[in-house]
Amino acid sequence: MHEEIQRVAQVEVPVERAKAAIALMADYQGRVTELSRIRREAIEEAAAGGMSQSEIAALLGVSRGRVGQLAAQGPPPERAFFGTDLMTVSLGGKYEAGKAPAEMGEVVAREDLDNFDKLRKLLGTLKLDAKYEVIPPTGIVNLNRDNHVVVCGPRLSPIIAQVLEGDDHLRFQKDQAWHLVDLKTQEVYRSPMDEDGSAGDVGYLARLPRLDGKGTFIYIAGIHAIGANGVVHYLENHLADLYREVRTRRFSTLISCRYDPKTLEVLESKRVSPIYRHEA
């Protein structure tokens, strides 16, 4: 740490020195935030394991009241489910319909923009900032980065489709319509929108491996765009429980949802498949 400060102090140009100081302060603040999360999680785990606040206080060398303060400070443990710094949310893009090829712009579904807004608010409660980017219609997206969420169906991205083939438990498939299949039980999950036109859908939620093998990313997709909204709704209401189940390990599961057909607001979401762990 001392060496980093000395490096900043030795920058000759004043404005560049100020910029370097600001960048290093942001880095340190990010580390402090993550360490406070780790501390909070450790105290909660100790308490869940049967230790009293007095016992924890004695081992930490602080007062019992201070333990209560530390247990309430910092972001919740489930922040680690997403990441530790500015989150990038990649949304699947496609060409505008009804225009000549030369005039076609890249657009994002209304449901996906709504997803980003809800994800941004959820991430905010975890003390994480977020930005979004549009995956071009070619489907080319850089998966080899930290703090990354992808909201894009496999039909829009051949790269995503390839990564999904590595899931030995759940899979998108297509016959007369796209659907999801549990490869272990052979159960088929079809969208109510395709079956009887009712306001419901099914989505896929997973932590998948990066192509460089150096990490993972969170992946969200629905059979239809609204299915991804159902997944986000599920995360808004069940993130803490899900984090206790999977931590930051690879997994996949399916989420069904019901929504208001007029407003497209998700009314209910629930897990309909097991949580499949991809690691021993």
PDB file of C-alpha atoms in Angstrom:
ATOM      1  CA  MET A   1       0.000   0.000   0.000  1.00  0.00           C
ATOM      2  CA  HIS A   2       2.844   2.385   0.911  1.00  0.00           C
ATOM      3  CA  GLU A   3       4.464   1.741  -2.472  1.00  0.00           C
ATOM      4  CA  GLU A   4       1.226   2.563  -4.289  1.00  0.00           C
ATOM      5  CA  ILE A   5       0.899   5.860  -2.423  1.00  0.00           C
ATOM      6  CA  GLN A   6       4.512   6.712  -3.122  1.00  0.00           C
ATOM      7  CA  ARG A   7       3.973   6.000  -6.823  1.00  0.00           C
ATOM      8  CA  VAL A   8       1.053   8.453  -6.896  1.00  0.00           C
ATOM      9  CA  ALA A   9       3.003  11.072  -4.918  1.00  0.00           C
ATOM     10  CA  GLN A  10       5.811  10.955  -7.456  1.00  0.00           C
ATOM     11  CA  VAL A  11       3.639  11.777 -10.477  1.00  0.00           C
ATOM     12  CA  GLU A  12       5.102  15.054 -11.705  1.00  0.00           C
ATOM     13  CA  VAL A  13       2.143  16.693 -13.458  1.00  0.00           C
ATOM     14  CA  PRO A  14      -0.240  18.019 -10.737  1.00  0.00           C
ATOM     15  CA  VAL A  15      -3.492  17.212 -12.538  1.00  0.00           C
ATOM     16  CA  GLU A  16      -2.271  13.728 -13.409  1.00  0.00           C
ATOM     17  CA  ARG A  17      -1.232  13.260  -9.756  1.00  0.00           C
ATOM     18  CA  ALA A  18      -4.728  14.260  -8.652  1.00  0.00           C
ATOM     19  CA  LYS A  19      -6.284  11.836 -11.138  1.00  0.00           C
ATOM     20  CA  ALA A  20      -4.013   9.038  -9.919  1.00  0.00           C
ATOM     21  CA  ALA A  21      -4.924   9.822  -6.311  1.00  0.00           C
ATOM     22  CA  ILE A  22      -8.651   9.748  -7.103  1.00  0.00           C
ATOM     23  CA  ALA A  23      -8.293   6.405  -8.894  1.00  0.00           C
ATOM     24  CA  LEU A  24      -6.318   4.869  -6.021  1.00  0.00           C
ATOM     25  CA  MET A  25      -8.793   6.175  -3.426  1.00  0.00           C
ATOM     26  CA  ALA A  26     -11.647   4.563  -5.376  1.00  0.00           C
ATOM     27  CA  ASP A  27      -9.713   1.307  -5.479  1.00  0.00           C
ATOM     28  CA  TYR A  28      -9.079   1.435  -1.734  1.00  0.00           C
ATOM     29  CA  GLN A  29     -12.704   2.286  -1.027  1.00  0.00           C
ATOM     30  CA  GLY A  30     -13.790  -0.706  -3.088  1.00  0.00           C
ATOM     31  CA  ARG A  31     -11.485  -2.916  -1.056  1.00  0.00           C
ATOM     32  CA  VAL A  32     -12.839  -1.497   2.221  1.00  0.00           C
ATOM     33  CA  THR A  33     -16.415  -2.150   1.094  1.00  0.00           C
ATOM     34  CA  GLU A  34     -15.649  -5.753   0.150  1.00  0.00           C
ATOM     35  CA  LEU A  35     -13.714  -6.359   3.381  1.00  0.00           C
ATOM     36  CA  SER A  36     -16.649  -5.018   5.403  1.00  0.00           C
ATOM     37  CA  ARG A  37     -18.901  -7.469   3.543  1.00  0.00           C
ATOM     38  CA  ILE A  38     -16.540 -10.342   4.343  1.00  0.00           C
ATOM     39  CA  ARG A  39     -16.411  -9.269   8.004  1.00  0.00           C
ATOM     40  CA  ARG A  40     -20.204  -9.079   8.218  1.00  0.00           C
ATOM     41  CA  GLU A  41     -20.589 -12.493   6.609  1.00  0.00           C
ATOM     42  CA  ALA A  42     -18.030 -14.035   8.965  1.00  0.00           C
ATOM     43  CA  ILE A  43     -19.818 -12.660  12.038  1.00  0.00           C
ATOM     44  CA  GLU A  44     -23.168 -13.900  10.736  1.00  0.00           C
ATOM     45  CA  GLU A  45     -21.692 -17.359  10.076  1.00  0.00           C
ATOM     46  CA  ALA A  46     -20.219 -17.499  13.574  1.00  0.00           C
ATOM     47  CA  ALA A  47     -23.589 -16.552  15.070  1.00  0.00           C
ATOM     48  CA  ALA A  48     -25.395 -19.086  12.875  1.00  0.00           C
ATOM     49  CA  GLY A  49     -22.912 -21.704  14.086  1.00  0.00           C
ATOM     50  CA  GLY A  50     -24.088 -21.192  17.669  1.00  0.00           C
ATOM     51  CA  MET A  51     -21.691 -18.579  19.024  1.00  0.00           C
ATOM     52  CA  SER A  52     -23.173 -15.799  21.157  1.00  0.00           C
ATOM     53  CA  GLN A  53     -22.358 -12.144  20.574  1.00  0.00           C
ATOM     54  CA  SER A  54     -20.427 -12.179  23.855  1.00  0.00           C
ATOM     55  CA  GLU A  55     -18.283 -15.088  22.670  1.00  0.00           C
ATOM     56  CA  ILE A  56     -17.640 -13.443  19.306  1.00  0.00           C
ATOM     57  CA  ALA A  57     -16.778 -10.166  21.055  1.00  0.00           C
ATOM     58  CA  ALA A  58     -14.281 -11.860  23.340  1.00  0.00           C
ATOM     59  CA  LEU A  59     -12.506 -13.534  20.421  1.00  0.00           C
ATOM     60  CA  LEU A  60     -12.435 -10.322  18.371  1.00  0.00           C
ATOM     61  CA  GLY A  61     -11.291  -8.235  21.329  1.00  0.00           C
ATOM     62  CA  VAL A  62     -14.192  -5.786  21.100  1.00  0.00           C
ATOM     63  CA  SER A  63     -17.314  -5.058  23.128  1.00  0.00           C
ATOM     64  CA  ARG A  64     -20.558  -6.952  22.657  1.00  0.00           C
ATOM     65  CA  GLY A  65     -22.179  -3.746  21.414  1.00  0.00           C
ATOM     66  CA  ARG A  66     -19.439  -3.322  18.851  1.00  0.00           C
ATOM     67  CA  VAL A  67     -20.118  -6.800  17.488  1.00  0.00           C
ATOM     68  CA  GLY A  68     -23.722  -5.771  16.910  1.00  0.00           C
ATOM     69  CA  GLN A  69     -22.524  -2.689  15.059  1.00  0.00           C
ATOM     70  CA  LEU A  70     -20.096  -4.657  12.887  1.00  0.00           C
ATOM     71  CA  ALA A  71     -22.808  -7.190  12.048  1.00  0.00           C
ATOM     72  CA  ALA A  72     -24.963  -4.376  10.685  1.00  0.00           C
ATOM     73  CA  GLN A  73     -22.232  -2.489   8.820  1.00  0.00           C
ATOM     74  CA  GLY A  74     -21.169  -3.094   5.243  1.00  0.00           C
ATOM     75  CA  PRO A  75     -23.149  -4.586   2.376  1.00  0.00           C
ATOM     76  CA  PRO A  76     -25.018  -7.869   2.878  1.00  0.00           C
ATOM     77  CA  PRO A  77     -23.106 -11.104   2.235  1.00  0.00           C
ATOM     78  CA  GLU A  78     -25.105 -11.864  -0.919  1.00  0.00           C
ATOM     79  CA  ARG A  79     -23.392  -8.942  -2.663  1.00  0.00           C
ATOM     80  CA  ALA A  80     -20.692 -11.468  -3.591  1.00  0.00           C
ATOM     81  CA  PHE A  81     -23.217 -13.307  -5.789  1.00  0.00           C
ATOM     82  CA  PHE A  82     -22.788 -10.563  -8.376  1.00  0.00           C
ATOM     83  CA  GLY A  83     -19.332  -9.097  -7.875  1.00  0.00           C
ATOM     84  CA  THR A  84     -17.140  -6.602  -6.082  1.00  0.00           C
ATOM     85  CA  ASP A  85     -17.067  -3.519  -8.310  1.00  0.00           C
ATOM     86  CA  LEU A  86     -18.913  -1.693 -11.094  1.00  0.00           C
ATOM     87  CA  MET A  87     -21.209  -4.227 -12.772  1.00  0.00           C
ATOM     88  CA  THR A  88     -21.639  -4.422 -16.543  1.00  0.00           C
ATOM     89  CA  VAL A  89     -25.011  -5.734 -17.718  1.00  0.00           C
ATOM     90  CA  SER A  90     -24.916  -6.890 -21.354  1.00  0.00           C
ATOM     91  CA  LEU A  91     -28.315  -6.776 -23.086  1.00  0.00           C
ATOM     92  CA  GLY A  92     -29.041  -8.614 -26.321  1.00  0.00           C
ATOM     93  CA  GLY A  93     -29.593  -6.303 -29.292  1.00  0.00           C
ATOM     94  CA  LYS A  94     -31.283  -6.881 -32.621  1.00  0.00           C
ATOM     95  CA  TYR A  95     -31.969  -4.895 -35.766  1.00  0.00           C
ATOM     96  CA  GLU A  96     -35.062  -2.702 -36.023  1.00  0.00           C
ATOM     97  CA  ALA A  97     -37.858  -4.395 -37.900  1.00  0.00           C
ATOM     98  CA  GLY A  98     -39.663  -2.921 -40.866  1.00  0.00           C
ATOM     99  CA  LYS A  99     -36.779  -0.823 -42.222  1.00  0.00           C
ATOM    100  CA  ALA A 100     -34.423  -1.103 -45.149  1.00  0.00           C
ATOM    101  CA  PRO A 101     -31.118  -2.812 -44.235  1.00  0.00           C
ATOM    102  CA  ALA A 102     -29.168   0.434 -44.555  1.00  0.00           C
ATOM    103  CA  GLU A 103     -31.542   2.188 -42.152  1.00  0.00           C
ATOM    104  CA  MET A 104     -31.744  -0.527 -39.504  1.00  0.00           C
ATOM    105  CA  GLY A 105     -30.554   0.524 -36.075  1.00  0.00           C
ATOM    106  CA  GLU A 106     -29.758  -1.693 -33.111  1.00  0.00           C
ATOM    107  CA  VAL A 107     -32.536  -1.920 -30.535  1.00  0.00           C
ATOM    108  CA  VAL A 108     -33.080  -3.586 -27.174  1.00  0.00           C
ATOM    109  CA  ALA A 109     -36.394  -5.092 -26.075  1.00  0.00           C
ATOM    110  CA  ARG A 110     -38.424  -2.987 -23.659  1.00  0.00           C
ATOM    111  CA  GLU A 111     -38.409  -5.916 -21.233  1.00  0.00           C
ATOM    112  CA  ASP A 112     -34.597  -5.987 -21.208  1.00  0.00           C
ATOM    113  CA  LEU A 113     -34.300  -2.281 -20.478  1.00  0.00           C
ATOM    114  CA  ASP A 114     -36.767  -2.801 -17.648  1.00  0.00           C
ATOM    115  CA  ASN A 115     -34.573  -5.665 -16.465  1.00  0.00           C
ATOM    116  CA  PHE A 116     -31.552  -3.409 -16.335  1.00  0.00           C
ATOM    117  CA  ASP A 117     -33.442  -0.789 -14.346  1.00  0.00           C
ATOM    118  CA  LYS A 118     -34.529  -3.379 -11.789  1.00  0.00           C
ATOM    119  CA  LEU A 119     -31.084  -4.969 -11.662  1.00  0.00           C
ATOM    120  CA  ARG A 120     -29.500  -1.548 -11.160  1.00  0.00           C
ATOM    121  CA  LYS A 121     -31.786  -0.904  -8.193  1.00  0.00           C
ATOM    122  CA  LEU A 122     -31.109  -4.342  -6.736  1.00  0.00           C
ATOM    123  CA  LEU A 123     -27.363  -3.885  -7.155  1.00  0.00           C
ATOM    124  CA  GLY A 124     -27.665  -0.476  -5.508  1.00  0.00           C
ATOM    125  CA  THR A 125     -28.983  -2.119  -2.333  1.00  0.00           C
ATOM    126  CA  LEU A 126     -25.788  -4.214  -2.392  1.00  0.00           C
ATOM    127  CA  LYS A 127     -23.592  -1.105  -2.768  1.00  0.00           C
ATOM    128  CA  LEU A 128     -22.754  -1.934  -6.370  1.00  0.00           C
ATOM    129  CA  ASP A 129     -23.050   0.477  -9.292  1.00  0.00           C
ATOM    130  CA  ALA A 130     -24.095  -0.764 -12.727  1.00  0.00           C
ATOM    131  CA  LYS A 131     -23.954   0.223 -16.381  1.00  0.00           C
ATOM    132  CA  TYR A 132     -25.353  -1.514 -19.445  1.00  0.00           C
ATOM    133  CA  GLU A 133     -24.077  -2.229 -22.912  1.00  0.00           C
ATOM    134  CA  VAL A 134     -25.874  -3.539 -25.984  1.00  0.00           C
ATOM    135  CA  ILE A 135     -24.652  -6.786 -27.518  1.00  0.00           C
ATOM    136  CA  PRO A 136     -24.645  -6.123 -31.290  1.00  0.00           C
ATOM    137  CA  PRO A 137     -26.924  -8.233 -33.500  1.00  0.00           C
ATOM    138  CA  THR A 138     -23.883 -10.316 -34.443  1.00  0.00           C
ATOM    139  CA  GLY A 139     -24.082 -11.702 -30.889  1.00  0.00           C
ATOM    140  CA  ILE A 140     -20.404 -11.073 -30.212  1.00  0.00           C
ATOM    141  CA  VAL A 141     -19.886 -10.325 -26.519  1.00  0.00           C
ATOM    142  CA  ASN A 142     -16.754 -10.314 -24.381  1.00  0.00           C
ATOM    143  CA  LEU A 143     -17.367 -12.812 -21.586  1.00  0.00           C
ATOM    144  CA  ASN A 144     -13.829 -12.672 -20.198  1.00  0.00           C
ATOM    145  CA  ARG A 145     -14.278 -10.006 -17.529  1.00  0.00           C
ATOM    146  CA  ASP A 146     -15.266  -9.725 -13.901  1.00  0.00           C
ATOM    147  CA  ASN A 147     -18.476  -8.245 -12.471  1.00  0.00           C
ATOM    148  CA  HIS A 148     -20.559  -9.208 -15.508  1.00  0.00           C
ATOM    149  CA  VAL A 149     -24.237 -10.080 -16.032  1.00  0.00           C
ATOM    150  CA  VAL A 150     -25.500 -11.188 -19.452  1.00  0.00           C
ATOM    151  CA  VAL A 151     -29.197 -10.916 -20.384  1.00  0.00           C
ATOM    152  CA  CYS A 152     -29.434 -12.377 -23.885  1.00  0.00           C
ATOM    153  CA  GLY A 153     -31.133 -15.434 -25.331  1.00  0.00           C
ATOM    154  CA  PRO A 154     -29.053 -18.047 -27.178  1.00  0.00           C
ATOM    155  CA  ARG A 155     -30.861 -17.279 -30.431  1.00  0.00           C
ATOM    156  CA  LEU A 156     -29.269 -13.807 -30.413  1.00  0.00           C
ATOM    157  CA  SER A 157     -25.707 -14.877 -29.642  1.00  0.00           C
ATOM    158  CA  PRO A 158     -23.818 -17.898 -30.987  1.00  0.00           C
ATOM    159  CA  ILE A 159     -21.197 -17.362 -28.285  1.00  0.00           C
ATOM    160  CA  ILE A 160     -23.815 -17.668 -25.548  1.00  0.00           C
ATOM    161  CA  ALA A 161     -25.348 -20.691 -27.291  1.00  0.00           C
ATOM    162  CA  GLN A 162     -21.934 -22.371 -27.267  1.00  0.00           C
ATOM    163  CA  VAL A 163     -21.375 -21.713 -23.556  1.00  0.00           C
ATOM    164  CA  LEU A 164     -24.853 -23.057 -22.737  1.00  0.00           C
ATOM    165  CA  GLU A 165     -23.946 -26.384 -24.339  1.00  0.00           C
ATOM    166  CA  GLY A 166     -21.619 -26.913 -21.388  1.00  0.00           C
ATOM    167  CA  ASP A 167     -24.588 -27.169 -19.009  1.00  0.00           C
ATOM    168  CA  ASP A 168     -25.224 -30.894 -18.587  1.00  0.00           C
ATOM    169  CA  HIS A 169     -28.421 -30.286 -16.623  1.00  0.00           C
ATOM    170  CA  LEU A 170     -30.594 -27.684 -18.355  1.00  0.00           C
ATOM    171  CA  ARG A 171     -30.811 -26.722 -21.997  1.00  0.00           C
ATOM    172  CA  PHE A 172     -32.662 -24.447 -24.423  1.00  0.00           C
ATOM    173  CA  GLN A 173     -34.132 -26.434 -27.314  1.00  0.00           C
ATOM    174  CA  LYS A 174     -36.424 -25.709 -30.234  1.00  0.00           C
ATOM    175  CA  ASP A 175     -39.076 -27.691 -32.115  1.00  0.00           C
ATOM    176  CA  GLN A 176     -42.229 -25.781 -33.063  1.00  0.00           C
ATOM    177  CA  ALA A 177     -41.191 -23.259 -30.419  1.00  0.00           C
ATOM    178  CA  TRP A 178     -38.284 -22.544 -28.082  1.00  0.00           C
ATOM    179  CA  HIS A 179     -38.487 -24.265 -24.705  1.00  0.00           C
ATOM    180  CA  LEU A 180     -36.304 -25.461 -21.827  1.00  0.00           C
ATOM    181  CA  VAL A 181     -35.479 -29.056 -20.951  1.00  0.00           C
ATOM    182  CA  ASP A 182     -34.209 -30.660 -17.759  1.00  0.00           C
ATOM    183  CA  LEU A 183     -31.743 -33.185 -19.164  1.00  0.00           C
ATOM    184  CA  LYS A 184     -31.700 -35.143 -15.898  1.00  0.00           C
ATOM    185  CA  THR A 185     -35.444 -35.665 -15.521  1.00  0.00           C
ATOM    186  CA  GLN A 186     -36.397 -35.156 -19.208  1.00  0.00           C
ATOM    187  CA  GLU A 187     -39.060 -32.714 -18.065  1.00  0.00           C
ATOM    188  CA  VAL A 188     -39.934 -30.101 -20.688  1.00  0.00           C
ATOM    189  CA  TYR A 189     -40.758 -26.521 -19.714  1.00  0.00           C
ATOM    190  CA  ARG A 190     -42.731 -24.602 -22.317  1.00  0.00           C
ATOM    191  CA  SER A 191     -43.861 -21.004 -22.147  1.00  0.00           C
ATOM    192  CA  PRO A 192     -47.566 -20.543 -21.345  1.00  0.00           C
ATOM    193  CA  MET A 193     -47.450 -17.811 -23.997  1.00  0.00           C
ATOM    194  CA  ASP A 194     -46.866 -20.506 -26.621  1.00  0.00           C
ATOM    195  CA  GLU A 195     -49.202 -23.087 -25.119  1.00  0.00           C
ATOM    196  CA  ASP A 196     -52.439 -21.234 -24.399  1.00  0.00           C
ATOM    197  CA  GLY A 197     -51.476 -17.573 -24.741  1.00  0.00           C
ATOM    198  CA  SER A 198     -51.621 -16.936 -20.999  1.00  0.00           C
ATOM    199  CA  ALA A 199     -49.380 -14.361 -19.345  1.00  0.00           C
ATOM    200  CA  GLY A 200     -46.500 -16.491 -18.132  1.00  0.00           C
ATOM    201  CA  ASP A 201     -43.023 -17.597 -19.150  1.00  0.00           C
ATOM    202  CA  VAL A 202     -40.007 -19.610 -18.006  1.00  0.00           C
ATOM    203  CA  GLY A 203     -36.469 -18.321 -17.573  1.00  0.00           C
ATOM    204  CA  TYR A 204     -32.979 -19.698 -17.061  1.00  0.00           C
ATOM    205  CA  LEU A 205     -30.630 -18.453 -14.342  1.00  0.00           C
ATOM    206  CA  ALA A 206     -27.025 -19.578 -14.057  1.00  0.00           C
ATOM    207  CA  ARG A 207     -23.455 -18.779 -13.184  1.00  0.00           C
ATOM    208  CA  LEU A 208     -21.459 -19.938 -16.202  1.00  0.00           C
ATOM    209  CA  PRO A 209     -17.741 -20.193 -16.994  1.00  0.00           C
ATOM    210  CA  ARG A 210     -15.905 -17.515 -18.907  1.00  0.00           C
ATOM    211  CA  LEU A 211     -14.272 -18.623 -22.128  1.00  0.00           C
ATOM    212  CA  ASP A 212     -10.807 -17.909 -20.733  1.00  0.00           C
ATOM    213  CA  GLY A 213     -11.409 -20.224 -17.771  1.00  0.00           C
ATOM    214  CA  LYS A 214     -10.500 -17.451 -15.326  1.00  0.00           C
ATOM    215  CA  GLY A 215     -13.872 -16.785 -13.769  1.00  0.00           C
ATOM    216  CA  THR A 216     -17.613 -16.794 -14.271  1.00  0.00           C
ATOM    217  CA  PHE A 217     -20.512 -14.535 -15.225  1.00  0.00           C
ATOM    218  CA  ILE A 218     -24.176 -14.407 -14.238  1.00  0.00           C
ATOM    219  CA  TYR A 219     -26.490 -15.389 -17.083  1.00  0.00           C
ATOM    220  CA  ILE A 220     -30.206 -14.610 -17.355  1.00  0.00           C
ATOM    221  CA  ALA A 221     -32.550 -15.465 -20.240  1.00  0.00           C
ATOM    222  CA  GLY A 222     -36.170 -16.358 -20.831  1.00  0.00           C
ATOM    223  CA  ILE A 223     -37.903 -18.415 -23.462  1.00  0.00           C
ATOM    224  CA  HIS A 224     -39.360 -15.002 -24.329  1.00  0.00           C
ATOM    225  CA  ALA A 225     -37.954 -11.658 -23.184  1.00  0.00           C
ATOM    226  CA  ILE A 226     -40.429 -11.459 -20.291  1.00  0.00           C
ATOM    227  CA  GLY A 227     -38.993 -14.684 -18.864  1.00  0.00           C
ATOM    228  CA  ALA A 228     -35.795 -12.806 -18.016  1.00  0.00           C
ATOM    229  CA  ASN A 229     -37.935 -10.316 -16.081  1.00  0.00           C
ATOM    230  CA  GLY A 230     -39.225 -13.240 -14.060  1.00  0.00           C
ATOM    231  CA  VAL A 231     -35.667 -14.253 -13.209  1.00  0.00           C
ATOM    232  CA  VAL A 232     -34.842 -10.727 -12.053  1.00  0.00           C
ATOM    233  CA  HIS A 233     -38.038 -10.687  -9.969  1.00  0.00           C
ATOM    234  CA  TYR A 234     -36.907 -13.940  -8.364  1.00  0.00           C
ATOM    235  CA  LEU A 235     -33.496 -12.446  -7.551  1.00  0.00           C
ATOM    236  CA  GLU A 236     -35.157  -9.386  -6.022  1.00  0.00           C
ATOM    237  CA  ASN A 237     -37.044 -11.627  -3.611  1.00  0.00           C
ATOM    238  CA  HIS A 238     -34.773 -14.651  -3.051  1.00  0.00           C
ATOM    239  CA  LEU A 239     -31.170 -13.515  -3.513  1.00  0.00           C
ATOM    240  CA  ALA A 240     -30.083 -14.101   0.085  1.00  0.00           C
ATOM    241  CA  ASP A 241     -31.453 -17.661   0.085  1.00  0.00           C
ATOM    242  CA  LEU A 242     -29.927 -18.407  -3.321  1.00  0.00           C
ATOM    243  CA  TYR A 243     -26.549 -17.088  -2.213  1.00  0.00           C
ATOM    244  CA  ARG A 244     -26.602 -19.344   0.852  1.00  0.00           C
ATOM    245  CA  GLU A 245     -27.201 -22.281  -1.497  1.00  0.00           C
ATOM    246  CA  VAL A 246     -24.620 -21.597  -4.204  1.00  0.00           C
ATOM    247  CA  ARG A 247     -22.288 -18.835  -2.961  1.00  0.00           C
ATOM    248  CA  THR A 248     -20.113 -17.969  -5.976  1.00  0.00           C
ATOM    249  CA  ARG A 249     -20.016 -21.481  -7.422  1.00  0.00           C
ATOM    250  CA  ARG A 250     -21.337 -22.437 -10.852  1.00  0.00           C
ATOM    251  CA  PHE A 251     -24.974 -23.527 -11.028  1.00  0.00           C
ATOM    252  CA  SER A 252     -28.128 -23.365 -13.123  1.00  0.00           C
ATOM    253  CA  THR A 253     -31.854 -23.426 -12.394  1.00  0.00           C
ATOM    254  CA  LEU A 254     -35.206 -22.544 -13.996  1.00  0.00           C
ATOM    255  CA  ILE A 255     -37.654 -19.860 -12.887  1.00  0.00           C
ATOM    256  CA  SER A 256     -41.292 -19.552 -13.948  1.00  0.00           C
ATOM    257  CA  CYS A 257     -43.213 -16.314 -13.773  1.00  0.00           C
ATOM    258  CA  ARG A 258     -46.663 -14.830 -14.146  1.00  0.00           C
ATOM    259  CA  TYR A 259     -47.117 -11.245 -15.311  1.00  0.00           C
ATOM    260  CA  ASP A 260     -49.716  -8.568 -16.030  1.00  0.00           C
ATOM    261  CA  PRO A 261     -50.302  -8.678 -19.822  1.00  0.00           C
ATOM    262  CA  LYS A 262     -51.156  -4.960 -19.918  1.00  0.00           C
ATOM    263  CA  THR A 263     -48.195  -3.547 -17.994  1.00  0.00           C
ATOM    264  CA  LEU A 264     -45.762  -6.490 -18.410  1.00  0.00           C
ATOM    265  CA  GLU A 265     -45.086  -6.216 -14.681  1.00  0.00           C
ATOM    266  CA  VAL A 266     -44.075  -9.557 -13.153  1.00  0.00           C
ATOM    267  CA  LEU A 267     -46.557 -10.521 -10.440  1.00  0.00           C
ATOM    268  CA  GLU A 268     -45.052 -13.798  -9.248  1.00  0.00           C
ATOM    269  CA  SER A 269     -41.919 -15.868  -9.767  1.00  0.00           C
ATOM    270  CA  LYS A 270     -40.801 -19.229  -8.422  1.00  0.00           C
ATOM    271  CA  ARG A 271     -38.107 -21.822  -8.957  1.00  0.00           C
ATOM    272  CA  VAL A 272     -39.433 -24.841 -10.888  1.00  0.00           C
ATOM    273  CA  SER A 273     -36.301 -27.006 -11.260  1.00  0.00           C
ATOM    274  CA  PRO A 274     -33.626 -28.098  -8.814  1.00  0.00           C
ATOM    275  CA  ILE A 275     -30.587 -25.883  -8.352  1.00  0.00           C
ATOM    276  CA  TYR A 276     -28.027 -27.863 -10.305  1.00  0.00           C
ATOM    277  CA  ARG A 277     -24.458 -27.384  -9.150  1.00  0.00           C
ATOM    278  CA  HIS A 278     -21.872 -27.613 -11.918  1.00  0.00           C
ATOM    279  CA  GLU A 279     -18.930 -28.228  -9.612  1.00  0.00           C
ATOM    280  CA  ALA A 280     -18.194 -31.089  -7.251  1.00  0.00           C
TER     281      ALA A 280
END
